[in-house]
C-alpha positions as a printed NumPy array, in Angstrom:
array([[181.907, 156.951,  97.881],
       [181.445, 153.362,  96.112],
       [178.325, 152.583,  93.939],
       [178.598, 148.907,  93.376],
       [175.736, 147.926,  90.889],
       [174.499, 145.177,  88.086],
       [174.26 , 147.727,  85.423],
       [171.097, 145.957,  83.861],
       [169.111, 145.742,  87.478],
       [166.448, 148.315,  87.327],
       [166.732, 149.358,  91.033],
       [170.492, 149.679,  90.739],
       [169.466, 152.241,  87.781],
       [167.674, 153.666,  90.037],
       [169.62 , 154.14 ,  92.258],
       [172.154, 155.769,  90.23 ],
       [170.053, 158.507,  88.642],
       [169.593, 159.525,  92.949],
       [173.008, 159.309,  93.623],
       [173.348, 161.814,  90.081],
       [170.274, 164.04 ,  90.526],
       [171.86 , 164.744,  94.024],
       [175.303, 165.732,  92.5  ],
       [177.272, 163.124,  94.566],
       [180.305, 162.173,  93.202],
       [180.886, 158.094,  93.51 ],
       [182.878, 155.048,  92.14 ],
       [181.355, 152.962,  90.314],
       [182.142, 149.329,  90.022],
       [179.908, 146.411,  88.379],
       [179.483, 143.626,  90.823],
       [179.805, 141.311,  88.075],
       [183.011, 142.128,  86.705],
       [184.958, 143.127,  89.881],
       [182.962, 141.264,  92.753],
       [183.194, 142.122,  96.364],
       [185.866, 140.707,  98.116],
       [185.465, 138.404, 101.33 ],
       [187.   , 140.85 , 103.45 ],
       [185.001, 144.097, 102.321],
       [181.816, 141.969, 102.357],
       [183.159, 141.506, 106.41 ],
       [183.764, 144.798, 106.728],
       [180.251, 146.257, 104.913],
       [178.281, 143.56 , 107.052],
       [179.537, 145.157, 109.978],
       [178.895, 148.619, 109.111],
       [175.525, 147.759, 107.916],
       [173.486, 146.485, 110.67 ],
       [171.971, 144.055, 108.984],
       [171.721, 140.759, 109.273],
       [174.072, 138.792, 107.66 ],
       [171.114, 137.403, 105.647],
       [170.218, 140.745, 104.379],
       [173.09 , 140.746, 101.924],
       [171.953, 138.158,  99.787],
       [170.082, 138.792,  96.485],
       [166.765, 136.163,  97.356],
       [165.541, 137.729,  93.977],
       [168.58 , 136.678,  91.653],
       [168.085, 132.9  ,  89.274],
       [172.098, 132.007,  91.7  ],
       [170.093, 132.195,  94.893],
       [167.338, 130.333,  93.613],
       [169.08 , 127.908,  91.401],
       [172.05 , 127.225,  95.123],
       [168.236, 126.491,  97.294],
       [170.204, 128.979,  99.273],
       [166.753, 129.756, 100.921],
       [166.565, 126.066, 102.162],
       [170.765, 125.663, 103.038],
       [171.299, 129.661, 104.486],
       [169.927, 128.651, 108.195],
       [172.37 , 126.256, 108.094],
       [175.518, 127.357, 106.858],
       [178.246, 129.231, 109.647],
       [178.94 , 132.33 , 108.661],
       [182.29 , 131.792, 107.255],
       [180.521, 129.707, 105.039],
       [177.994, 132.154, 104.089],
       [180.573, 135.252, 103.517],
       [182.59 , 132.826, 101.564],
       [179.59 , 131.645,  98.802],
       [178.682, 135.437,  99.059],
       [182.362, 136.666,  97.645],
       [182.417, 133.635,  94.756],
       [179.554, 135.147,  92.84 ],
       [178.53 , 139.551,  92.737],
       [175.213, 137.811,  91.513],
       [174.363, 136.209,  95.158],
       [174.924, 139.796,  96.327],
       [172.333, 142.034,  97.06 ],
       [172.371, 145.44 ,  94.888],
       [173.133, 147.922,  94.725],
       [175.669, 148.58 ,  97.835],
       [176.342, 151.768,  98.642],
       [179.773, 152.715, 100.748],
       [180.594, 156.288, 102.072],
       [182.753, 155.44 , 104.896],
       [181.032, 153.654, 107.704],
       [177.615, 153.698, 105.904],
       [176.686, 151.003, 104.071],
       [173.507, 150.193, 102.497],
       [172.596, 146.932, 100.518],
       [169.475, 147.988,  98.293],
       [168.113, 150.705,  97.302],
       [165.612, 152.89 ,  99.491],
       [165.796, 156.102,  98.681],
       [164.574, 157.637, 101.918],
       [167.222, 155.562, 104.038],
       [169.937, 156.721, 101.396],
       [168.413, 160.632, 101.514],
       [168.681, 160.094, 105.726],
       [171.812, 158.249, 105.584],
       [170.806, 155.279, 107.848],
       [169.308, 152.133, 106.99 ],
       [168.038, 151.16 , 110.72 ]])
């Protein structure tokens, strides 16, 4: 399993104390540092569900600072998966990857059922 997490975002803190309390066993990897690649953010899109929309952190000062809410509708999605892999930041956290399951956030009732839809 792959915990990918900001280590000073609250939910992503959150998150990890769940994933602990529930004795799972994880990598961990700080989205900063080592920031998803174009190709795994392909890959965890598809095993999502989501919308490719969903993955973006609307919260964090990059999204803001880009107007990504203004430009998104209009960017292809090659475009979009390609701004998404040049900064962890623009990603939404924590992501969580055991296998095919992916989640982008942190709900801990989706993450107890293992399903985000």
């Amino acid at each position: 399993m792959l915990f990918v997490e900001y280590p000073k975002c609250t939910t992503c803190k959150k998150a990890k104390a769940w994933l602990e309390a529930q004795g799972l066993s994880f990598e961990d990897r700080n989205i900063k540092e080592q920031k998803p690649t174009e190709a795994e953010l392909r890959l965890w899109h598809k095993h999502s569900g989501l919308p490719l929309r969903k993955l973006f952190n609307t919260s964090g000062l990059q999204y803001k600072a880009l107007g990504l809410k203004d430009k998104l509708p209009t960017m292809s999605e090659d475009e979009q998966f390609s701004l998404l892999a040049s900064d962890g930041m623009l990603v939404k956290r924590p992501v969580l990857v055991d296998g095919d399951t992916v989640f982008f956030g942190f709900k801990e009732a989706d993450w107890a059922a293992g399903s985000q839809k």
